[in-house]
PDB file of C-alpha atoms in Angstrom:
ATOM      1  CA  UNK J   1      80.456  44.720  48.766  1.00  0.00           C
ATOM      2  CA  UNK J   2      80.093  48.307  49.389  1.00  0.00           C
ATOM      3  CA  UNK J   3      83.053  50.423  51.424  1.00  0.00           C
ATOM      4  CA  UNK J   4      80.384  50.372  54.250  1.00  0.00           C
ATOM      5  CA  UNK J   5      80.011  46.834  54.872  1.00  0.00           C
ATOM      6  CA  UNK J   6      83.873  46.574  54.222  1.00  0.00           C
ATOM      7  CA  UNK J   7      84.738  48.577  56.840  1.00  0.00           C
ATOM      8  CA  UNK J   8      82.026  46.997  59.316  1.00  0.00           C
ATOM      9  CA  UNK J   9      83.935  43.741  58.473  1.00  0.00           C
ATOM     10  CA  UNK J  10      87.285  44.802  59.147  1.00  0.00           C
ATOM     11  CA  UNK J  11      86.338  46.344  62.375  1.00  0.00           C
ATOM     12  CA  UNK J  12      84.607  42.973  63.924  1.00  0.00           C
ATOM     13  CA  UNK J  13      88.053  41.041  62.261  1.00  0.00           C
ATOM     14  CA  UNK J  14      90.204  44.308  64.292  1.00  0.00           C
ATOM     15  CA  UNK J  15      88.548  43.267  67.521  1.00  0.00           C
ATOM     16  CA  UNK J  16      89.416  39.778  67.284  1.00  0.00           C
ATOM     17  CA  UNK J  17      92.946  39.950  65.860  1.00  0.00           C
ATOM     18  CA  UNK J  18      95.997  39.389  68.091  1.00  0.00           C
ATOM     19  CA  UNK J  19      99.068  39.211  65.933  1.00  0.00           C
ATOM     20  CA  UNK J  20     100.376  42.062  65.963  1.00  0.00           C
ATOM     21  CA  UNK J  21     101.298  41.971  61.576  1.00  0.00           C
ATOM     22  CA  UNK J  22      97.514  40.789  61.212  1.00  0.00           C
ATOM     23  CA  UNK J  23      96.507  44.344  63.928  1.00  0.00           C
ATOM     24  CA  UNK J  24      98.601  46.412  61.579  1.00  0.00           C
ATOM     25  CA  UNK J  25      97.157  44.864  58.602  1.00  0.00           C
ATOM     26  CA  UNK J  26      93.886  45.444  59.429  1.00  0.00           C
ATOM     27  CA  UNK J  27      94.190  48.703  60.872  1.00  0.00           C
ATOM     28  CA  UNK J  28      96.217  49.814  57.569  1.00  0.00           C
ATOM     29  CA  UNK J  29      93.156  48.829  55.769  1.00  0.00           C
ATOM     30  CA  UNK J  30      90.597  50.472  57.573  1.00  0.00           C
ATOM     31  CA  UNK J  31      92.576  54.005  57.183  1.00  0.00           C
ATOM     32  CA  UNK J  32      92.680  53.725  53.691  1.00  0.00           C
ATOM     33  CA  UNK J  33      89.017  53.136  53.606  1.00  0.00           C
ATOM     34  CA  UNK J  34      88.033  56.029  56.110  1.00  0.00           C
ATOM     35  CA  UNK J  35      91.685  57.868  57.002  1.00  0.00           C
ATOM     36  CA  UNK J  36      90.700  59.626  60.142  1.00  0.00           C
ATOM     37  CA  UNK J  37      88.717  56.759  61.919  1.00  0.00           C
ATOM     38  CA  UNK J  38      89.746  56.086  65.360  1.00  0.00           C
ATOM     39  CA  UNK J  39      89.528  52.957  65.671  1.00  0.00           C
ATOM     40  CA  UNK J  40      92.595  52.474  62.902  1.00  0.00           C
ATOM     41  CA  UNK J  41      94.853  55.540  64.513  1.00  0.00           C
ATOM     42  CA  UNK J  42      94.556  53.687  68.050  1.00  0.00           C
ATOM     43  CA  UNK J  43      95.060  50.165  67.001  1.00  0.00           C
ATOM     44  CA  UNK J  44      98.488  51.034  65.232  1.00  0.00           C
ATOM     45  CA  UNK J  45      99.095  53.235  68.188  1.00  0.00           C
ATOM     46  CA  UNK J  46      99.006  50.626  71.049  1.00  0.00           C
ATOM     47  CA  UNK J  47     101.471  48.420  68.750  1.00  0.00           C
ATOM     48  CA  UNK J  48     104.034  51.703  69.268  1.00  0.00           C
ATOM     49  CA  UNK J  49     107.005  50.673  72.032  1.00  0.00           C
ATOM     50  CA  UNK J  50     106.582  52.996  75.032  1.00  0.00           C
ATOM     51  CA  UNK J  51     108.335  55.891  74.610  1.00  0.00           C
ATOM     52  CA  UNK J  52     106.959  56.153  71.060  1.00  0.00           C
ATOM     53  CA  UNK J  53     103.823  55.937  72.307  1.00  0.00           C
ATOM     54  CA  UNK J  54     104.323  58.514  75.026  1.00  0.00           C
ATOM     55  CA  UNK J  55     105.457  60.937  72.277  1.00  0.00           C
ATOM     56  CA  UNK J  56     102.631  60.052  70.300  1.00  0.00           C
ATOM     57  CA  UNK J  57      99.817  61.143  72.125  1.00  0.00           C
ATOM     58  CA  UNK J  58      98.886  63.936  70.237  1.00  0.00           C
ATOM     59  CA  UNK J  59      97.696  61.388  67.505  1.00  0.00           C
ATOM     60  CA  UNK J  60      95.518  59.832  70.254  1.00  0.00           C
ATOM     61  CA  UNK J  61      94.166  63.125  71.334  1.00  0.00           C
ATOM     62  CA  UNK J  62      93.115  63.858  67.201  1.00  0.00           C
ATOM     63  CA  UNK J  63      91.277  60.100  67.336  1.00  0.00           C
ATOM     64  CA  UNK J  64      89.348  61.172  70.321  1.00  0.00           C
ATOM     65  CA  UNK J  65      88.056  64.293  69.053  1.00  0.00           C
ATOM     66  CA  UNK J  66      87.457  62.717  66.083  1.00  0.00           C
ATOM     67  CA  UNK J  67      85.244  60.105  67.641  1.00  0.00           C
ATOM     68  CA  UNK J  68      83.626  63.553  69.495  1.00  0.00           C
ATOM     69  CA  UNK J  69      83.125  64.826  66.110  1.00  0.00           C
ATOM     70  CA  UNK J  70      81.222  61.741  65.493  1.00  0.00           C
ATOM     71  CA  UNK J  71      78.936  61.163  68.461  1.00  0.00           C
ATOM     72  CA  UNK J  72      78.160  64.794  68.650  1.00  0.00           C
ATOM     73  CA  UNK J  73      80.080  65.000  72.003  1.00  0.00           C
ATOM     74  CA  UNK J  74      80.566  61.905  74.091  1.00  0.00           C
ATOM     75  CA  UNK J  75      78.291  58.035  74.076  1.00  0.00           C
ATOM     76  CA  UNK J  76      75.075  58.591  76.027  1.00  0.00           C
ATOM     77  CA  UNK J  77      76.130  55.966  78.556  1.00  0.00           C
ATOM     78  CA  UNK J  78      79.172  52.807  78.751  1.00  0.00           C
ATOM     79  CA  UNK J  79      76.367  50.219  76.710  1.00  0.00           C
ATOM     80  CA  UNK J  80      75.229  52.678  73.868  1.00  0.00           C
ATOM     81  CA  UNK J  81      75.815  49.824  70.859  1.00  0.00           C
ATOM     82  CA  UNK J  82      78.184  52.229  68.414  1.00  0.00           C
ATOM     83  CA  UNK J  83      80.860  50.178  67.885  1.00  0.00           C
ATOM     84  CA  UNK J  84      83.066  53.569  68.956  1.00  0.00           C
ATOM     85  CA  UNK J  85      82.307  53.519  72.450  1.00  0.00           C
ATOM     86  CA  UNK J  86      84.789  50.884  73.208  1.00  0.00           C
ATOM     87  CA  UNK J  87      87.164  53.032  71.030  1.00  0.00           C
ATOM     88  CA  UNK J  88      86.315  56.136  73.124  1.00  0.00           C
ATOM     89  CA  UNK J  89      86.885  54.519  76.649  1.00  0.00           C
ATOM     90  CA  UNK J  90      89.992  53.378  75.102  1.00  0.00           C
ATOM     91  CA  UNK J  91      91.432  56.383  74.233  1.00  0.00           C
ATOM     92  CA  UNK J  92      90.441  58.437  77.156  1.00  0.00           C
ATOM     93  CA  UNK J  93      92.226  55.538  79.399  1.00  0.00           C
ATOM     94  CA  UNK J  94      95.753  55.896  77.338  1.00  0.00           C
ATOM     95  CA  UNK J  95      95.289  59.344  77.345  1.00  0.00           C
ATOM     96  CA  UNK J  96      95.008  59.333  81.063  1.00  0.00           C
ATOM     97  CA  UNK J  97      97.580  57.226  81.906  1.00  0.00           C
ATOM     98  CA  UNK J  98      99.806  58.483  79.072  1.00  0.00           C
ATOM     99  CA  UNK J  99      99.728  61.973  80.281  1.00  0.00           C
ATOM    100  CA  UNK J 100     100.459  61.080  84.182  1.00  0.00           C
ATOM    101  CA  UNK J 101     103.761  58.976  83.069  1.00  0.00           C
ATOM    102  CA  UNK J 102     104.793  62.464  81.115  1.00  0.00           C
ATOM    103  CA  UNK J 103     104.205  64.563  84.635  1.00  0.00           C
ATOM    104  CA  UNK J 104     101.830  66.503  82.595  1.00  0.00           C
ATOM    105  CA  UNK J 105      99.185  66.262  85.571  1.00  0.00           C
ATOM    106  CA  UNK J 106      96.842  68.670  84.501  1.00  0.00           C
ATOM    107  CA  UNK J 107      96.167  67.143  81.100  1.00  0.00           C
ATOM    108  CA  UNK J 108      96.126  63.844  82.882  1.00  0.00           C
ATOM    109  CA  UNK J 109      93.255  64.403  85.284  1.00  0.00           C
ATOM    110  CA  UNK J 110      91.061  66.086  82.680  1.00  0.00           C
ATOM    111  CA  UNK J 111      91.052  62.858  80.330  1.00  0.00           C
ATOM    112  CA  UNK J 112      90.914  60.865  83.746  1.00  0.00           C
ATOM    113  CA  UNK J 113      87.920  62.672  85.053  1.00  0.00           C
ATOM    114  CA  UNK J 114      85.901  62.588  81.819  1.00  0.00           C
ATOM    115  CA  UNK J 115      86.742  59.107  81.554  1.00  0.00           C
ATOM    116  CA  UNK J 116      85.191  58.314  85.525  1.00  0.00           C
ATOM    117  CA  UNK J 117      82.234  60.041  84.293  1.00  0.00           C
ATOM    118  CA  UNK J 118      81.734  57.949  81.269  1.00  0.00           C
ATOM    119  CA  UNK J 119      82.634  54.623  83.577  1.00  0.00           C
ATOM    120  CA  UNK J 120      80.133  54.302  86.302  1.00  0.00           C
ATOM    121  CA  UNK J 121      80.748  50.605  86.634  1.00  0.00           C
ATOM    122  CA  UNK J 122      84.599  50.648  87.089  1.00  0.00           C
ATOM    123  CA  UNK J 123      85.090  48.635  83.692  1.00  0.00           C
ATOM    124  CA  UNK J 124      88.402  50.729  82.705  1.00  0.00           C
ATOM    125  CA  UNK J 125      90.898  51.927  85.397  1.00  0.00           C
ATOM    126  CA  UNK J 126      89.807  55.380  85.442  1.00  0.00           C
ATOM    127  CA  UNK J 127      90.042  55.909  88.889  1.00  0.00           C
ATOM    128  CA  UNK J 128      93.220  54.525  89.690  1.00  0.00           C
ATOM    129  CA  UNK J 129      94.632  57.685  87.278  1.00  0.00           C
ATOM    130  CA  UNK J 130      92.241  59.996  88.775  1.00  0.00           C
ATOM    131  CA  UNK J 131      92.832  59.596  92.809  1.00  0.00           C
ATOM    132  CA  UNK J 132      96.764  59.309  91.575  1.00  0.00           C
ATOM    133  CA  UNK J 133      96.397  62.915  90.132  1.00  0.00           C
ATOM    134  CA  UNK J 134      94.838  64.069  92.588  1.00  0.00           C
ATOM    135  CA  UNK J 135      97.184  63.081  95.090  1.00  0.00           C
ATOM    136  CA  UNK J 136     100.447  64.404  93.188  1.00  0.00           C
ATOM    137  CA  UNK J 137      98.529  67.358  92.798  1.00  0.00           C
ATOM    138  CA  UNK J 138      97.819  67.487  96.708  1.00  0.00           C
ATOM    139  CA  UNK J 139      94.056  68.056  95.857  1.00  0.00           C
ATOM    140  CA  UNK J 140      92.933  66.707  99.271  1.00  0.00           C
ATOM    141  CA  UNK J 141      89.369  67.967  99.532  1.00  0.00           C
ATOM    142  CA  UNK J 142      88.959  67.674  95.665  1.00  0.00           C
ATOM    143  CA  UNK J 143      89.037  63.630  96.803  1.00  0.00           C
ATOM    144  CA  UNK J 144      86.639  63.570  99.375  1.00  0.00           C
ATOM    145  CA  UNK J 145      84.753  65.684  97.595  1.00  0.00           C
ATOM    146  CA  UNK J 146      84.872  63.419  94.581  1.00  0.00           C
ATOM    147  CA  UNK J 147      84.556  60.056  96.730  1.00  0.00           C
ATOM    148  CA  UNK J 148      81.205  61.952  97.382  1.00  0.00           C
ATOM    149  CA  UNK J 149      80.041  61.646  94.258  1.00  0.00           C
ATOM    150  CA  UNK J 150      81.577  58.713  93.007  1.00  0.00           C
ATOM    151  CA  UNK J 151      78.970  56.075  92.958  1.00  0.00           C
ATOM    152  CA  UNK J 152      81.368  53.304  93.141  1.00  0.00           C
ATOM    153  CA  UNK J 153      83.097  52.446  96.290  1.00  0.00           C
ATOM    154  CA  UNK J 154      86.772  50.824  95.076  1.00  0.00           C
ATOM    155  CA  UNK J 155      89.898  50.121  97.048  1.00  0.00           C
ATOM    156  CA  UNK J 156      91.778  52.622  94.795  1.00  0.00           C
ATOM    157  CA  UNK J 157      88.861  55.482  96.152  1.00  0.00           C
ATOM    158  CA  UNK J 158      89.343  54.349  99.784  1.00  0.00           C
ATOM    159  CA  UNK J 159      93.111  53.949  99.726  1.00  0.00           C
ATOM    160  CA  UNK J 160      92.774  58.233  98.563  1.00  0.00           C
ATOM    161  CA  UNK J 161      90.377  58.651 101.129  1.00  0.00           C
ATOM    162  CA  UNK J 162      92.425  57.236 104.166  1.00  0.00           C
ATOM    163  CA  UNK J 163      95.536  59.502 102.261  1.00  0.00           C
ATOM    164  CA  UNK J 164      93.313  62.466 102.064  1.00  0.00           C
ATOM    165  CA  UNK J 165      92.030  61.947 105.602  1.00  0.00           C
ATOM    166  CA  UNK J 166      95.518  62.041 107.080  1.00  0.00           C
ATOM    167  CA  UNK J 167      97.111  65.142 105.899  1.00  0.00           C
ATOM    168  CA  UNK J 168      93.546  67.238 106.611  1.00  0.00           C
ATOM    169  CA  UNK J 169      92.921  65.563 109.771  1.00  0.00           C
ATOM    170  CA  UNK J 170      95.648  63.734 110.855  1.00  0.00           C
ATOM    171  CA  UNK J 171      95.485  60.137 112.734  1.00  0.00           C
ATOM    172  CA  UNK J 172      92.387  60.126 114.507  1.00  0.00           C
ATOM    173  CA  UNK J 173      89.572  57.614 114.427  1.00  0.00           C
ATOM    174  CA  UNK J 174      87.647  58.584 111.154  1.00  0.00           C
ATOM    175  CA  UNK J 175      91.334  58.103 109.452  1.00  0.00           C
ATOM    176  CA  UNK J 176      91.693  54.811 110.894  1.00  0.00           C
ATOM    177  CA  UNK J 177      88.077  53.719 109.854  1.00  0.00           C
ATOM    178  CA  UNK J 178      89.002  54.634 106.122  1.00  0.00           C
ATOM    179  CA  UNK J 179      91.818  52.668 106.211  1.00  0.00           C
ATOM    180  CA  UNK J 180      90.350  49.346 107.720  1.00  0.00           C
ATOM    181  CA  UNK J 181      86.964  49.607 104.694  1.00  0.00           C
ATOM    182  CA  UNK J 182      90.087  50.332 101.952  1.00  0.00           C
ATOM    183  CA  UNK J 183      91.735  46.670 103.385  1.00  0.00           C
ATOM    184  CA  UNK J 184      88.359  45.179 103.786  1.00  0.00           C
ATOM    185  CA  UNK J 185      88.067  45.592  99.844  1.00  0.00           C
ATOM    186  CA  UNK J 186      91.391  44.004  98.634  1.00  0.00           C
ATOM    187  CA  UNK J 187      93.490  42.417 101.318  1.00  0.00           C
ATOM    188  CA  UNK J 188      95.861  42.030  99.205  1.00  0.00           C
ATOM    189  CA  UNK J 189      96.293  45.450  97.864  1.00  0.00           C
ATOM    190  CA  UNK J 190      98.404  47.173 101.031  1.00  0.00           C
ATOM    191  CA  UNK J 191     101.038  43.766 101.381  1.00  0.00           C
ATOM    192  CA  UNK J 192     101.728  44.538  97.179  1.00  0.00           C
ATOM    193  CA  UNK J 193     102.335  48.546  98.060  1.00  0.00           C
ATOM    194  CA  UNK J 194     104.867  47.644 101.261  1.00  0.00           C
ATOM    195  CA  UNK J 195     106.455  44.955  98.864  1.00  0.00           C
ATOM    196  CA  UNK J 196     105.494  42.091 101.370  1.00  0.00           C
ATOM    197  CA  UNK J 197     103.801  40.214  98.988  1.00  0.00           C
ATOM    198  CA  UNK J 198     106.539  37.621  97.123  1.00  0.00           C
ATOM    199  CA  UNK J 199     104.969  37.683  93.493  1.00  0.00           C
ATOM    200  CA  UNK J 200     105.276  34.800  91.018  1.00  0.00           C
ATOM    201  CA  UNK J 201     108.062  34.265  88.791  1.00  0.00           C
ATOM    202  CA  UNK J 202     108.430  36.590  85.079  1.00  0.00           C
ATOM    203  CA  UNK J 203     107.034  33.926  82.928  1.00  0.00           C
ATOM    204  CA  UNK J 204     104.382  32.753  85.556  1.00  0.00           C
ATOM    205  CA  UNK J 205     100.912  34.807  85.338  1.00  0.00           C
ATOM    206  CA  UNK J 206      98.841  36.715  87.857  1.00  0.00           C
ATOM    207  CA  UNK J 207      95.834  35.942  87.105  1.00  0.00           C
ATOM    208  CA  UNK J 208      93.057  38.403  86.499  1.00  0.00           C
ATOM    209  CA  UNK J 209      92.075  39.842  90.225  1.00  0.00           C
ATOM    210  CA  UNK J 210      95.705  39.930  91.437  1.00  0.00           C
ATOM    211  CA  UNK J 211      96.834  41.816  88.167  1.00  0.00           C
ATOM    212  CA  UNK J 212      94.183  44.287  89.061  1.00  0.00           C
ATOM    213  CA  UNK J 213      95.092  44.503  92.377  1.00  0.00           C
ATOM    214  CA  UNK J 214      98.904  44.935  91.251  1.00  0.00           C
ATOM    215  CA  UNK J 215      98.406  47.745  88.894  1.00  0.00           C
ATOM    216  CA  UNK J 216      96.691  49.766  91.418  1.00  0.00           C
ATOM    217  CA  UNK J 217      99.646  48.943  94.018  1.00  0.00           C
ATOM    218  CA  UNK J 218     101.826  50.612  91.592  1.00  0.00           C
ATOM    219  CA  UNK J 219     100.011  53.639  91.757  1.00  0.00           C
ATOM    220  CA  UNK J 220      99.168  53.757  95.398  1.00  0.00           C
ATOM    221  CA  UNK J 221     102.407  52.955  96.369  1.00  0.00           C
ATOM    222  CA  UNK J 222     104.557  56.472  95.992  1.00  0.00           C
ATOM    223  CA  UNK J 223     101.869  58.575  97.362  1.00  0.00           C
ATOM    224  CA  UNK J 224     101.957  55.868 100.345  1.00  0.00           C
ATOM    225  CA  UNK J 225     105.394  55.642 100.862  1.00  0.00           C
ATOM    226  CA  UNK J 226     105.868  59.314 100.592  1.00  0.00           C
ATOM    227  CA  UNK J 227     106.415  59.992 104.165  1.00  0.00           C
ATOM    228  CA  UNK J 228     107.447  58.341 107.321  1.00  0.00           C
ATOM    229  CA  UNK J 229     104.332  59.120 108.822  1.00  0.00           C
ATOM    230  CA  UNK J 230     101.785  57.315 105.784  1.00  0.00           C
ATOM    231  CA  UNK J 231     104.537  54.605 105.370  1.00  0.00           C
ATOM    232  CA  UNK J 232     103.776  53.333 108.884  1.00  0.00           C
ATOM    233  CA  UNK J 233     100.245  54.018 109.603  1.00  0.00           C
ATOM    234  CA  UNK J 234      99.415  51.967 106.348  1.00  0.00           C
ATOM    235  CA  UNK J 235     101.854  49.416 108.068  1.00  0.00           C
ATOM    236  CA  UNK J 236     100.588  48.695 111.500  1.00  0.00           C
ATOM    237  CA  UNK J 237      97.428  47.351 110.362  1.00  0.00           C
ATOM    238  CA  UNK J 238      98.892  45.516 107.425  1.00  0.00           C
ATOM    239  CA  UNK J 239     101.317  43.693 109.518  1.00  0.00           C
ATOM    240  CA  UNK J 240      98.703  42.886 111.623  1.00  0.00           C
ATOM    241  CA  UNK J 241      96.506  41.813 109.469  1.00  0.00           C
ATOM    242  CA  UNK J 242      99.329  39.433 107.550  1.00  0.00           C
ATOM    243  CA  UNK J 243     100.264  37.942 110.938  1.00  0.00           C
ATOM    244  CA  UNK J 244      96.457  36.536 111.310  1.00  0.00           C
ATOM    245  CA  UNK J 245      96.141  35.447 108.104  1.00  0.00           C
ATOM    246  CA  UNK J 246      99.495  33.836 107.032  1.00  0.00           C
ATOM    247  CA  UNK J 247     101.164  36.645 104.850  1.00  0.00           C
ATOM    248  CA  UNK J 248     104.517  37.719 106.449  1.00  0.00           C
ATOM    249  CA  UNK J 249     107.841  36.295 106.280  1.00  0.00           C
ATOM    250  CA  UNK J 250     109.766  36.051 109.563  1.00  0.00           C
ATOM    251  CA  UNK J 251     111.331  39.113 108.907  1.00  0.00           C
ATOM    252  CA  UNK J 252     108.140  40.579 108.730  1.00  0.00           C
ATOM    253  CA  UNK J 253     106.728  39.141 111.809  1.00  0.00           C
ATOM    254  CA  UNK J 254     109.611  41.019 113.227  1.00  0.00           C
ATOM    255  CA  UNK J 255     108.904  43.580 112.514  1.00  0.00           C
ATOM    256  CA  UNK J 256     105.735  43.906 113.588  1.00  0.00           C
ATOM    257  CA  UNK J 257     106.666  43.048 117.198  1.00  0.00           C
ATOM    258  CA  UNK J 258     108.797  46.093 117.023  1.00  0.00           C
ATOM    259  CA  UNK J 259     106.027  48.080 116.282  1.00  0.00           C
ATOM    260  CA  UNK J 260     103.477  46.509 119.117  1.00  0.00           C
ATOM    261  CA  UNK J 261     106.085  47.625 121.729  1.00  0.00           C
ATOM    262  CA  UNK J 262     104.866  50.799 123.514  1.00  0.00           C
ATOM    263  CA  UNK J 263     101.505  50.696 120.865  1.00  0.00           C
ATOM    264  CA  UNK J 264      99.177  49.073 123.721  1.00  0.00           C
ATOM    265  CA  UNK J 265      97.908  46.877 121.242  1.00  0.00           C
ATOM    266  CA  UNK J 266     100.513  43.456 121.980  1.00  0.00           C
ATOM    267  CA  UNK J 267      98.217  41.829 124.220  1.00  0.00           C
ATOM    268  CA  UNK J 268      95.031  42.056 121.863  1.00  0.00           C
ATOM    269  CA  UNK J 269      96.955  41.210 118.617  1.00  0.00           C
ATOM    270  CA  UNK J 270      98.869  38.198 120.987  1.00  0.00           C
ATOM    271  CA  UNK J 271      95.597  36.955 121.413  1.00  0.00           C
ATOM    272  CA  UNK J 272      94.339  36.981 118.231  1.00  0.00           C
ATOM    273  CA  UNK J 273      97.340  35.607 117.224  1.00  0.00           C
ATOM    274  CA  UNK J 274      96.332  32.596 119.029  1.00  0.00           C
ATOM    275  CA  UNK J 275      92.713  32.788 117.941  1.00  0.00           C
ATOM    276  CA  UNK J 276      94.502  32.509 113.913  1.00  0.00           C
ATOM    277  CA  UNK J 277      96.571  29.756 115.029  1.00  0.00           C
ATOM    278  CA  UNK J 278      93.957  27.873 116.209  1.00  0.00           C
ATOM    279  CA  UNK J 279      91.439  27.946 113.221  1.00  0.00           C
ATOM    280  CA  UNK J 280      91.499  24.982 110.529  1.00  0.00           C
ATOM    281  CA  UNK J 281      94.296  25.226 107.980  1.00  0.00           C
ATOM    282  CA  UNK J 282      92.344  24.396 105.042  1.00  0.00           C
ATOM    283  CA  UNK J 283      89.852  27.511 106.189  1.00  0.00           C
ATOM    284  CA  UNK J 284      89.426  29.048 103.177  1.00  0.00           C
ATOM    285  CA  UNK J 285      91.382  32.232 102.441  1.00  0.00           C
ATOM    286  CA  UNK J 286      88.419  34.508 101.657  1.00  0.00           C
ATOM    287  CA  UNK J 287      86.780  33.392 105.093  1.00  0.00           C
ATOM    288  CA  UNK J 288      89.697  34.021 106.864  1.00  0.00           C
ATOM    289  CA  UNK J 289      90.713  37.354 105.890  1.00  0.00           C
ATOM    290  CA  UNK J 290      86.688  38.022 106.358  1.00  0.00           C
ATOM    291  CA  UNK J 291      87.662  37.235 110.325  1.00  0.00           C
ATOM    292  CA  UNK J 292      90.904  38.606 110.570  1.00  0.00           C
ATOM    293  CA  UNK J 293      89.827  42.207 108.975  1.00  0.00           C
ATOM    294  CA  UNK J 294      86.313  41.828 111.770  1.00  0.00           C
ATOM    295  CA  UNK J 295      88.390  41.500 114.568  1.00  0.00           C
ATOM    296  CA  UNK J 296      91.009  44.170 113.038  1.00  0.00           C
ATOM    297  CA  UNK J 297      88.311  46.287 112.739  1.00  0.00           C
ATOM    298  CA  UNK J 298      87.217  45.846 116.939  1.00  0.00           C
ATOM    299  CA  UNK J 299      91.291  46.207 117.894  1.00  0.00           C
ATOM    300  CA  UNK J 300      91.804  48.933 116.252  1.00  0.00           C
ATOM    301  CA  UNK J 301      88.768  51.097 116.332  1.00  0.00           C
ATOM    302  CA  UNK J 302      86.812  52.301 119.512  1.00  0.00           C
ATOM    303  CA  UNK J 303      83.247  50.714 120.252  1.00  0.00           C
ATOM    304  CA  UNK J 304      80.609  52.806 117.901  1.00  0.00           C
ATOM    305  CA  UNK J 305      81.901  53.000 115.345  1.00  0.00           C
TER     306      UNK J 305
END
């Protein structure tokens, strides 16, 4: 077998491999067959404990322009068939999120923007790096302008919007609207920033969507909870929105009525409240939070818009 075919075969067995030894193994083997190949430097790199890895980056950044080196820039699109393209996403996405958890911002939103341009179906979680950068970095137009362009609309996106919205414009109407279409596309997403979501026990799992939905909470989260003033108009609706479709705690519910006093808004939300209470208990949760986020939207907006 030639050193070709060898090295095709230990990159399928890499992809498939989960123990860790049988990773290293593998990966061990493909550097001694080609030394600077990326796929081997990133492998053993992603077995590093965190703050190894977070002083290791430069070796990520040398994989990456390697794999440069060997496209002749950057894939021609997220499906081109080189087996590198995975490898190249991959990279860019650690380097991204590598880079923000050092405070090196900069550095973080150029492998975060390159990576959003490569991923124009939202397959990695490019965007939840970029908007974060952007954010820290106060960049408020940059985001709109960049939502602009973006041809994927994502909670993450909106959630940046609504934040970018409120310190050019304040609270008005068009802020509002942002908000409500970031809620409409993950419900769940502002009750996991205000911590009024109770999650599942350590050794119970997620599942896919709500592990999504959780990592981007964790970025959206600071920015939101910066001020007074974001803290509580992200907490209105929410509240709101929990108390027609079965999310808050007592405490919470409480909470909420504090808020509705003086707001003008406790007669509409007491009536929905009764609307929710009167719909079938086994409605399905999807459906519901379809009705509750409609009549959200007609509260809390003005007719028109």
């Amino acid at each position: 077998m030639s050193d070709t075919q060898n090295l095709e075969q230990l990159l399928e067995a890499l992809m498939d491999a989960e123990d860790p030894k049988e990773v290293r193994r593998i990966a061990g083997s493909i550097l001694t067959l080609d030394g600077s190949h990326p796929a081997g430097h990133l492998a053993l790199w992603e077995l590093m404990e965190e703050e190894e890895s977070l002083n290791s980056l430069g070796q990520l950044e040398k994989a990456l322009a390697e794999t440069r080196k060997r496209f002749g820039g950057a894939p021609a699109s997220l499906y081109d068939e080189n087996p590198l393209t995975e490898i190249y996403g991959a990279l860019l996405m650690h380097l991204a999120f590598g880079f923000h958890a050092k405070e090196e911002l900069e550095r973080a939103l150029a492998f975060a923007q390159d990576l959003v341009a490569f991923d124009d179906e939202g397959v990695y979680p490019g965007r939840t790096v970029f908007y974060r950068c952007l954010l820290d970095l106060k960049q408020y137009d940059r985001i709109l302008e960049a939502l602009e362009e973006d041809p994927l609309e994502t909670p993450v996106g909106e959630h940046a919007r609504t934040l970018a919205l409120l310190e050019t414009k304040g609270v008005c109407d068009e802020t509002m609207e942002a908000l409500l279409n970031a809620l409409s596309l993950d419900a769940n997403l502002p009750f996991l920033i205000l911590d009024l979501t109770i999650l599942p026990e350590e050794d119970e799992e997620l599942g896919a969507e709500l592990e999504e939905t959780f990592h981007q909470a964790v970025y959206l989260q600071t920015p939101w909870t910066e001020t007074q003033e974001r803290a509580s108009f992200l907490a209105l609706p929410t509240l709101i929105l929990g108390s027609l479709t079965g999310r808050l705690e007592q405490e919470d519910q409480e909470a909420l009525e504090e808020m509705l006093k003086d707001s003008g808004l406790e007669d509409g939300v007491a009536r929905l409240q009764a609307e929710a209470a009167a719909r079938d208990a086994d409605e399905d949760p999807d459906e519901r939070d379809q009705w509750a986020m409609e009549e959200l939207m007609k509260l809390l907006l003005p007719e028109g818009n």
